[in-house]
Coordinates of N, CA and C in Angstrom, one line a residue:
M938 N -54.7 -16.8 6.3 CA -55.4 -15.7 5.7 C -54.5 -14.4 5.7
A939 N -54.4 -13.7 4.6 CA -53.7 -12.5 4.5 C -54.3 -11.4 5.5
R940 N -53.4 -10.6 6.0 CA -53.9 -9.6 7.0 C -52.9 -8.5 7.0
Y941 N -53.3 -7.2 7.1 CA -52.4 -6.1 7.2 C -51.6 -6.2 8.6
T942 N -50.3 -6.2 8.5 CA -49.5 -6.3 9.7 C -48.6 -5.1 10.0
G943 N -48.8 -4.0 9.3 CA -48.0 -2.8 9.5 C -48.6 -2.0 10.6
P944 N -48.0 -0.8 10.9 CA -48.4 0.1 11.9 C -49.8 0.6 11.7
V945 N -50.8 0.2 12.6 CA -52.2 0.6 12.3 C -52.4 2.1 12.5
C946 N -51.6 2.8 13.3 CA -51.7 4.2 13.5 C -51.5 5.0 12.2
R947 N -50.7 4.4 11.3 CA -50.4 5.0 10.0 C -51.7 5.0 9.2
L948 N -52.5 4.0 9.4 CA -53.8 4.0 8.6 C -54.7 5.1 9.1
C949 N -54.7 5.4 10.4 CA -55.5 6.5 10.9 C -55.0 7.8 10.3
R950 N -53.7 8.0 10.3 CA -53.2 9.2 9.7 C -53.5 9.3 8.2
R951 N -53.5 8.2 7.5 CA -53.8 8.2 6.1 C -55.2 8.7 5.8
E952 N -56.1 8.3 6.7 CA -57.5 8.7 6.5 C -57.8 10.0 7.2
G953 N -56.9 10.6 7.9 CA -57.1 11.9 8.5 C -58.0 11.9 9.7
M954 N -58.2 10.8 10.3 CA -59.0 10.7 11.5 C -58.8 9.5 12.3
K955 N -59.2 9.5 13.5 CA -59.1 8.3 14.4 C -60.0 7.2 13.9
L956 N -59.5 6.0 13.7 CA -60.3 4.8 13.3 C -60.4 3.9 14.5
Y957 N -59.8 4.2 15.6 CA -59.8 3.5 16.9 C -59.4 2.0 16.6
L958 N -58.2 1.8 16.1 CA -57.7 0.5 15.8 C -56.8 -0.1 16.9
K959 N -56.4 0.8 17.8 CA -55.5 0.3 18.9 C -56.1 0.3 20.3
G960 N -57.4 0.3 20.3 CA -58.0 0.2 21.7 C -57.8 1.4 22.5
E961 N -57.4 1.2 23.7 CA -57.3 2.3 24.7 C -56.3 3.4 24.4
K962 N -55.3 3.0 23.6 CA -54.3 4.1 23.2 C -54.9 5.2 22.4
C963 N -55.9 4.8 21.7 CA -56.6 5.8 20.8 C -57.3 6.9 21.6
Y964 N -57.5 6.7 22.9 CA -58.2 7.7 23.7 C -57.3 8.5 24.5
T965 N -56.0 8.3 24.3 CA -55.0 9.1 25.1 C -54.2 10.1 24.2
E966 N -53.4 10.9 24.8 CA -52.6 11.8 24.1 C -51.4 11.2 23.3
K967 N -51.2 9.9 23.6 CA -50.1 9.2 22.9 C -50.5 8.8 21.5
C968 N -51.8 9.0 21.1 CA -52.3 8.6 19.8 C -51.5 9.5 18.8
P969 N -50.9 8.9 17.7 CA -50.1 9.6 16.7 C -51.0 10.6 15.9
V970 N -52.3 10.4 15.9 CA -53.1 11.3 15.2 C -53.1 12.7 15.9
H971 N -53.0 12.7 17.2 CA -52.8 13.9 18.0 C -51.5 14.6 17.7
K972 N -50.4 13.8 17.6 CA -49.1 14.3 17.5 C -48.8 14.8 16.0
R973 N -49.3 14.0 15.1 CA -49.0 14.4 13.7 C -50.3 14.2 12.8
P974 N -51.2 15.1 12.9 CA -52.5 15.0 12.2 C -52.4 15.2 10.7
V975 N -51.4 14.6 10.1 CA -51.3 14.7 8.6 C -51.0 13.4 8.1
P976 N -51.3 13.1 6.8 CA -51.0 11.8 6.2 C -49.5 11.5 6.2
P977 N -49.2 10.2 6.3 CA -47.8 9.8 6.3 C -47.1 10.1 5.0
G978 N -45.8 10.2 5.0 CA -45.1 10.5 3.7 C -44.4 11.8 3.7
M979 N -43.4 12.0 2.8 CA -42.6 13.2 2.8 C -43.4 14.4 2.4
H980 N -44.4 14.2 1.4 CA -45.0 15.4 0.8 C -46.5 15.5 1.3
A981 N -46.7 15.0 2.5 CA -48.1 15.0 3.0 C -48.8 16.4 3.0
Q982 N -48.0 17.4 3.3 CA -48.6 18.7 3.5 C -48.9 19.4 2.1
S983 N -48.4 18.9 1.0 CA -48.5 19.5 -0.3 C -49.4 18.7 -1.2
R984 N -50.2 17.8 -0.7 CA -51.0 17.0 -1.6 C -52.2 17.8 -2.2
R985 N -52.6 17.5 -3.4 CA -53.6 18.2 -4.1 C -55.0 17.8 -3.5
K986 N -56.0 18.6 -3.9 CA -57.3 18.3 -3.5 C -57.8 17.0 -4.2
P987 N -58.3 16.0 -3.5 CA -58.7 14.7 -4.2 C -59.8 14.9 -5.2
S988 N -59.8 14.1 -6.2 CA -60.8 14.1 -7.2 C -62.1 13.4 -6.6
E989 N -63.2 13.4 -7.4 CA -64.4 12.7 -6.9 C -64.1 11.2 -6.7
F990 N -63.4 10.6 -7.7 CA -63.0 9.2 -7.5 C -62.2 9.0 -6.2
G991 N -61.2 10.0 -6.0 CA -60.4 9.8 -4.8 C -61.2 9.9 -3.5
V992 N -62.2 10.8 -3.5 CA -63.1 10.9 -2.3 C -63.8 9.6 -2.0
R993 N -64.4 9.1 -3.1 CA -65.1 7.8 -2.9 C -64.2 6.7 -2.5
L994 N -63.0 6.6 -3.1 CA -62.0 5.6 -2.8 C -61.6 5.7 -1.3
R995 N -61.4 6.9 -0.8 CA -61.0 7.1 0.6 C -62.1 6.7 1.5
E996 N -63.3 6.9 1.2 CA -64.4 6.5 2.0 C -64.5 5.0 2.1
K997 N -64.3 4.3 1.0 CA -64.3 2.9 1.0 C -63.2 2.3 1.8
Q998 N -62.0 2.9 1.6 CA -60.8 2.4 2.4 C -61.0 2.6 3.9
K999 N -61.6 3.8 4.2 CA -61.8 4.1 5.6 C -62.7 3.0 6.3
L1000 N -63.8 2.7 5.6 CA -64.7 1.7 6.2 C -64.1 0.3 6.3
R1001 N -63.3 0.0 5.2 CA -62.6 -1.3 5.2 C -61.6 -1.4 6.3
R1002 N -60.9 -0.4 6.6 CA -59.9 -0.4 7.6 C -60.5 -0.4 9.0
I1003 N -61.6 0.3 9.2 CA -62.3 0.3 10.5 C -62.6 -1.1 11.0
Y1004 N -63.1 -1.9 10.0 CA -63.5 -3.3 10.4 C -62.4 -4.3 10.1
G1005 N -61.3 -3.9 9.6 CA -60.2 -4.8 9.4 C -60.4 -5.8 8.3
V1006 N -61.1 -5.4 7.3 CA -61.5 -6.4 6.2 C -60.6 -6.1 5.0
L1007 N -60.1 -7.1 4.3 CA -59.4 -7.0 3.1 C -60.2 -6.7 1.9
E1008 N -59.7 -6.3 0.8 CA -60.4 -5.8 -0.3 C -61.3 -6.9 -0.9
T1009 N -60.8 -8.1 -1.1 CA -61.6 -9.2 -1.7 C -62.8 -9.5 -0.9
Q1010 N -62.7 -9.6 0.4 CA -63.8 -9.9 1.3 C -64.8 -8.7 1.3
F1011 N -64.2 -7.5 1.3 CA -65.1 -6.3 1.3 C -66.0 -6.3 0.0
K1012 N -65.4 -6.6 -1.1 CA -66.2 -6.7 -2.3 C -67.3 -7.8 -2.2
T1013 N -67.0 -8.9 -1.6 CA -68.0 -9.9 -1.3 C -69.2 -9.4 -0.5
Y1014 N -68.8 -8.6 0.6 CA -69.9 -8.0 1.4 C -70.7 -7.1 0.6
F1015 N -70.1 -6.3 -0.3 CA -70.8 -5.3 -1.1 C -71.8 -6.1 -2.0
R1016 N -71.3 -7.1 -2.7 CA -72.2 -7.9 -3.6 C -73.4 -8.5 -2.8
Q1017 N -73.1 -9.0 -1.6 CA -74.2 -9.5 -0.8 C -75.2 -8.4 -0.5
A1018 N -74.7 -7.3 -0.1 CA -75.6 -6.1 0.3 C -76.4 -5.7 -0.9
A1019 N -75.8 -5.7 -2.1 CA -76.5 -5.2 -3.3 C -77.6 -6.2 -3.7
K1020 N -77.5 -7.4 -3.4 CA -78.5 -8.4 -3.8 C -79.6 -8.5 -2.7
A1021 N -79.3 -8.0 -1.5 CA -80.3 -8.1 -0.4 C -81.4 -7.0 -0.6
K1022 N -82.5 -7.2 0.1 CA -83.6 -6.2 0.2 C -83.1 -5.1 1.0
G1023 N -83.6 -3.9 0.7 CA -83.2 -2.7 1.5 C -82.2 -1.8 0.8
V1024 N -81.7 -0.8 1.5 CA -80.8 0.1 1.0 C -79.4 -0.5 1.1
T1025 N -78.7 -0.5 -0.1 CA -77.4 -1.3 -0.2 C -76.4 -0.8 0.8
G1026 N -76.2 0.5 1.0 CA -75.2 1.0 1.9 C -75.5 0.6 3.3
V1027 N -76.8 0.6 3.7 CA -77.1 0.2 5.1 C -76.9 -1.3 5.3
R1028 N -77.3 -2.1 4.3 CA -77.1 -3.5 4.4 C -75.6 -3.9 4.5
L1029 N -74.8 -3.1 3.8 CA -73.4 -3.3 3.9 C -72.9 -3.1 5.3
L1030 N -73.3 -2.0 5.9 CA -72.9 -1.7 7.3 C -73.4 -2.8 8.2
Q1031 N -74.6 -3.3 8.0 CA -75.2 -4.3 8.9 C -74.4 -5.6 8.8
L1032 N -73.9 -6.0 7.6 CA -73.1 -7.2 7.4 C -71.8 -7.0 8.2
L1033 N -71.2 -5.8 8.1 CA -70.0 -5.6 8.8 C -70.2 -5.6 10.4
E1034 N -71.2 -5.0 10.8 CA -71.5 -4.8 12.2 C -71.8 -6.2 12.9
T1035 N -72.4 -7.1 12.1 CA -72.8 -8.4 12.7 C -71.7 -9.5 12.5
R1036 N -70.5 -9.1 12.0 CA -69.4 -10.0 12.1 C -69.1 -10.4 13.5
L1037 N -68.7 -11.6 13.8 CA -68.5 -12.0 15.2 C -67.4 -11.2 15.9
D1038 N -66.3 -10.9 15.2 CA -65.3 -10.1 15.8 C -65.8 -8.7 16.2
N1039 N -66.7 -8.1 15.4 CA -67.2 -6.8 15.7 C -68.2 -6.9 16.9
V1040 N -69.0 -7.9 16.9 CA -70.0 -8.1 18.0 C -69.2 -8.3 19.4
V1041 N -68.1 -9.1 19.3 CA -67.3 -9.3 20.5 C -66.8 -7.9 21.0
Y1042 N -66.3 -7.1 20.1 CA -65.8 -5.8 20.4 C -66.9 -4.9 21.0
R1043 N -68.1 -4.9 20.3 CA -69.2 -4.1 20.8 C -69.7 -4.5 22.2
L1044 N -69.6 -5.8 22.5 CA -70.0 -6.2 23.8 C -69.0 -5.9 24.9
G1045 N -67.8 -5.4 24.5 CA -66.8 -5.0 25.5 C -65.9 -6.1 25.9
F1046 N -65.9 -7.3 25.2 CA -65.0 -8.3 25.6 C -63.6 -8.0 25.1
A1047 N -63.4 -7.0 24.2 CA -62.1 -6.6 23.7 C -62.1 -5.1 23.5
T1048 N -60.9 -4.5 23.6 CA -60.8 -3.0 23.5 C -60.7 -2.5 22.0
S1049 N -60.5 -3.5 21.1 CA -60.4 -3.1 19.7 C -60.9 -4.3 18.9
R1050 N -61.2 -4.0 17.6 CA -61.7 -5.1 16.7 C -60.5 -6.1 16.5
K1051 N -59.3 -5.6 16.4 CA -58.2 -6.4 16.2 C -58.0 -7.4 17.4
E1052 N -58.2 -6.9 18.6 CA -58.1 -7.8 19.8 C -59.2 -8.8 19.8
A1053 N -60.4 -8.3 19.4 CA -61.6 -9.2 19.3 C -61.3 -10.3 18.3
R1054 N -60.7 -10.0 17.1 CA -60.4 -11.0 16.1 C -59.5 -12.1 16.7
Q1055 N -58.5 -11.6 17.4 CA -57.5 -12.6 18.0 C -58.2 -13.5 19.0
M1056 N -59.1 -12.9 19.8 CA -59.9 -13.8 20.8 C -60.7 -14.8 20.1
V1057 N -61.3 -14.5 19.0 CA -62.1 -15.5 18.2 C -61.2 -16.5 17.6
L1058 N -60.1 -16.1 17.0 CA -59.2 -17.1 16.4 C -58.6 -18.0 17.4
H1059 N -58.4 -17.6 18.6 CA -57.7 -18.4 19.6 C -58.7 -19.2 20.4
G1060 N -60.0 -19.2 20.0 CA -61.0 -20.1 20.6 C -61.5 -19.6 21.9
H1061 N -61.5 -18.3 22.1 CA -62.0 -17.7 23.4 C -63.5 -17.3 23.4
V1062 N -64.2 -17.5 22.2 CA -65.6 -17.1 22.1 C -66.4 -18.2 21.6
G1063 N -67.7 -18.3 22.1 CA -68.6 -19.2 21.6 C -70.0 -18.6 21.2
I1064 N -70.7 -19.3 20.3 CA -72.0 -18.9 19.9 C -73.0 -20.0 20.4
N1065 N -74.0 -19.6 21.2 CA -75.0 -20.6 21.7 C -74.3 -21.8 22.3
G1066 N -73.2 -21.6 23.0 CA -72.5 -22.7 23.7 C -71.5 -23.5 22.9
H1067 N -71.3 -23.1 21.6 CA -70.4 -23.8 20.7 C -69.2 -22.9 20.3
K1068 N -68.0 -23.3 20.5 CA -66.9 -22.5 20.1 C -66.9 -22.2 18.6
V1069 N -66.6 -20.9 18.3 CA -66.5 -20.5 16.9 C -65.2 -19.8 16.8
T1070 N -64.4 -20.1 15.8 CA -63.1 -19.5 15.5 C -63.0 -18.8 14.2
I1071 N -64.1 -18.4 13.7 CA -64.1 -17.6 12.4 C -64.6 -16.2 12.7
P1072 N -63.7 -15.2 12.6 CA -64.0 -13.8 12.9 C -65.1 -13.3 12.1
S1073 N -65.2 -13.7 10.8 CA -66.2 -13.2 9.9 C -67.6 -13.9 10.1
F1074 N -67.7 -14.8 11.0 CA -69.0 -15.5 11.2 C -70.1 -14.4 11.4
Q1075 N -71.2 -14.6 10.7 CA -72.3 -13.6 10.8 C -73.3 -14.0 11.9
V1076 N -73.3 -13.2 12.9 CA -74.1 -13.4 14.1 C -75.6 -13.0 13.8
K1077 N -76.5 -13.9 14.1 CA -77.9 -13.6 13.7 C -78.7 -13.2 15.0
P1078 N -79.8 -12.4 14.8 CA -80.6 -12.0 16.0 C -81.0 -13.3 16.8
G1079 N -80.9 -13.2 18.1 CA -81.3 -14.3 18.9 C -80.1 -15.1 19.4
Q1080 N -79.0 -15.0 18.7 CA -77.9 -15.9 19.1 C -77.1 -15.2 20.3
V1081 N -76.6 -16.1 21.1 CA -75.9 -15.7 22.4 C -74.4 -15.8 22.2
I1082 N -73.7 -14.8 22.5 CA -72.2 -14.7 22.4 C -71.7 -14.7 23.8
A1083 N -70.7 -15.6 24.1 CA -70.2 -15.7 25.5 C -68.7 -16.2 25.4
P1084 N -67.9 -15.9 26.3 CA -66.5 -16.4 26.3 C -66.6 -17.9 26.7
T1085 N -65.7 -18.7 26.1 CA -65.5 -20.1 26.4 C -64.9 -20.2 27.8
A1086 N -64.7 -21.4 28.3 CA -64.1 -21.6 29.6 C -62.7 -21.0 29.5
R1087 N -62.0 -21.2 28.4 CA -60.6 -20.6 28.2 C -60.7 -19.1 28.1
G1088 N -61.7 -18.6 27.4 CA -61.9 -17.2 27.2 C -62.1 -16.4 28.5
R1089 N -62.7 -17.1 29.5 CA -63.0 -16.4 30.8 C -61.7 -16.1 31.5
E1090 N -60.6 -16.7 31.1 CA -59.3 -16.4 31.7 C -58.6 -15.2 31.1
H1091 N -59.2 -14.7 30.0 CA -58.6 -13.6 29.3 C -58.7 -12.3 30.2
P1092 N -57.6 -11.5 30.3 CA -57.6 -10.4 31.2 C -58.7 -9.4 31.0
R1093 N -59.1 -9.1 29.7 CA -60.2 -8.2 29.4 C -61.5 -8.7 29.9
V1094 N -61.7 -10.0 29.8 CA -63.0 -10.6 30.2 C -63.1 -10.6 31.7
K1095 N -61.9 -10.9 32.4 CA -61.9 -10.8 33.9 C -62.2 -9.4 34.4
E1096 N -61.7 -8.5 33.7 CA -61.9 -7.1 34.1 C -63.4 -6.7 33.9
L1097 N -64.0 -7.2 32.8 CA -65.4 -7.0 32.5 C -66.3 -7.6 33.6
A1098 N -65.9 -8.8 34.0 CA -66.7 -9.5 35.0 C -66.6 -8.8 36.3
Q1099 N -65.5 -8.1 36.6 CA -65.4 -7.4 37.9 C -66.1 -6.1 37.9
T1100 N -66.0 -5.4 36.8 CA -66.6 -4.0 36.8 C -68.0 -4.0 36.3
G1101 N -68.3 -4.8 35.3 CA -69.6 -4.8 34.7 C -70.0 -3.5 33.9
L1102 N -69.0 -2.6 33.7 CA -69.2 -1.4 33.1 C -69.2 -1.5 31.6
R1103 N -70.2 -1.0 30.9 CA -70.3 -1.1 29.5 C -71.3 -0.1 28.9
T1104 N -71.1 0.3 27.7 CA -72.1 1.1 27.0 C -72.4 0.3 25.7
L1105 N -73.6 -0.1 25.6 CA -74.0 -1.0 24.5 C -74.9 -0.3 23.5
P1106 N -74.8 -0.6 22.2 CA -75.8 -0.1 21.2 C -77.1 -0.9 21.5
S1107 N -78.2 -0.3 21.1 CA -79.5 -0.8 21.5 C -79.8 -2.2 20.8
W1108 N -79.1 -2.6 19.8 CA -79.4 -3.9 19.2 C -78.7 -5.0 19.9
L1109 N -78.0 -4.7 21.0 CA -77.3 -5.8 21.8 C -77.8 -5.7 23.2
E1110 N -77.8 -6.8 23.9 CA -78.0 -6.8 25.3 C -76.9 -7.6 26.0
F1111 N -76.7 -7.4 27.3 CA -75.6 -8.1 28.0 C -76.1 -8.5 29.4
N1112 N -75.8 -9.7 29.7 CA -76.1 -10.3 31.0 C -74.8 -10.4 31.8
S1113 N -74.7 -9.4 32.7 CA -73.4 -9.4 33.5 C -73.2 -10.5 34.4
T1114 N -74.3 -11.2 34.9 CA -74.2 -12.3 35.8 C -73.7 -13.5 35.0
A1115 N -74.3 -13.8 33.8 CA -73.9 -14.9 33.0 C -72.7 -14.6 32.2
L1116 N -72.3 -13.3 32.1 CA -71.2 -12.8 31.2 C -71.4 -13.3 29.8
E1117 N -72.6 -12.9 29.3 CA -72.9 -13.3 27.9 C -73.8 -12.2 27.2
G1118 N -73.7 -12.1 25.9 CA -74.4 -11.0 25.2 C -75.3 -11.7 24.2
R1119 N -76.3 -10.9 23.7 CA -77.2 -11.4 22.7 C -77.5 -10.3 21.7
V1120 N -77.6 -10.8 20.4 CA -78.0 -9.9 19.4 C -79.5 -9.8 19.3
L1121 N -80.1 -8.7 19.5 CA -81.6 -8.5 19.6 C -82.2 -8.3 18.2
A1122 N -81.5 -7.6 17.3 CA -82.0 -7.3 16.0 C -80.8 -6.8 15.1
L1123 N -81.0 -6.7 13.8 CA -80.1 -6.0 13.0 C -80.0 -4.6 13.4
P1124 N -78.8 -4.0 13.4 CA -78.8 -2.5 13.8 C -79.3 -1.6 12.7
A1125 N -80.1 -0.6 13.1 CA -80.5 0.4 12.2 C -79.3 1.4 11.9
R1126 N -79.5 2.1 10.8 CA -78.3 3.0 10.4 C -77.9 3.9 11.6
E1127 N -78.9 4.5 12.3 CA -78.6 5.5 13.3 C -77.9 4.8 14.5
E1128 N -77.9 3.5 14.6 CA -77.3 2.8 15.7 C -75.8 2.4 15.4
I1129 N -75.4 2.7 14.1 CA -74.1 2.3 13.7 C -73.2 3.6 13.7
D1130 N -72.3 3.7 14.6 CA -71.6 4.9 14.8 C -70.2 5.0 14.1
V1131 N -70.2 4.5 12.9 CA -69.0 4.6 12.1 C -69.1 5.9 11.2
P1132 N -68.0 6.7 11.2 CA -68.1 8.0 10.5 C -67.8 7.9 9.0
V1133 N -68.7 7.3 8.3 CA -68.6 7.2 6.9 C -69.9 7.5 6.2
S1134 N -69.7 7.9 4.9 CA -70.9 8.1 4.0 C -71.0 6.9 3.1
E1135 N -71.9 6.0 3.5 CA -71.9 4.7 2.8 C -72.4 4.9 1.3
Q1136 N -73.1 6.0 1.0 CA -73.6 6.2 -0.3 C -72.4 6.4 -1.3
L1137 N -71.3 7.1 -0.8 CA -70.1 7.2 -1.6 C -69.5 5.9 -1.9
I1138 N -69.6 4.9 -1.0 CA -69.0 3.6 -1.3 C -69.9 2.9 -2.3
V1139 N -71.2 3.0 -2.3 CA -72.1 2.4 -3.3 C -71.7 3.0 -4.6
E1140 N -71.5 4.3 -4.7 CA -71.2 5.0 -5.9 C -69.8 4.5 -6.5
H1141 N -68.9 4.3 -5.6 CA -67.6 3.8 -6.0 C -67.7 2.5 -6.7
Y1142 N -68.5 1.5 -6.2 CA -68.6 0.2 -6.8 C -69.6 0.2 -8.0
S1143 N -70.4 1.3 -8.1 CA -71.4 1.3 -9.2 C -70.9 2.1 -10.4
R1144 N -69.7 2.6 -10.3 CA -69.2 3.5 -11.4 C -69.0 2.7 -12.7

């Protein structure tokens, strides 16, 4: 599967804000957004004010990059959200939030969504006791997410088992004894802490 392999900090600078793509580094002074809070490129300082189309495009790109989803798959998510009952923008965010790699990240098994994706691909995560290696797997309410026997040897999982420290959104629960998490419900919009205006994304695809 195609995947962006360039410097992820460049993506944060392009969007003008931290997207938290590199885990713990994003919380330190080493973060390039601290050092150079301007878009990459020679003429970053002299760029014009973006058009309405440009604003909507940037919002879509920002959300896509936060979750590490390529354009084709992102369009598929939008079509699914548009067909579903409810507010299209919120349904889009719910589809992205309930991806397995994101749930693994939210539960604290990984420090970034990229690391969570690698854990899933390498067979470190299971759903209801069965190994799942598809990062885009949609986790449903009631399903249990836990590291496989191999996954329990992962450094981050070992650290989590020792400390038990975590801050969870209310739509997830975590059993520190069993080292497993559960999806309680689909997240409400106020429980999704991504800094985007989803209505601009809906307008982008509806133009």
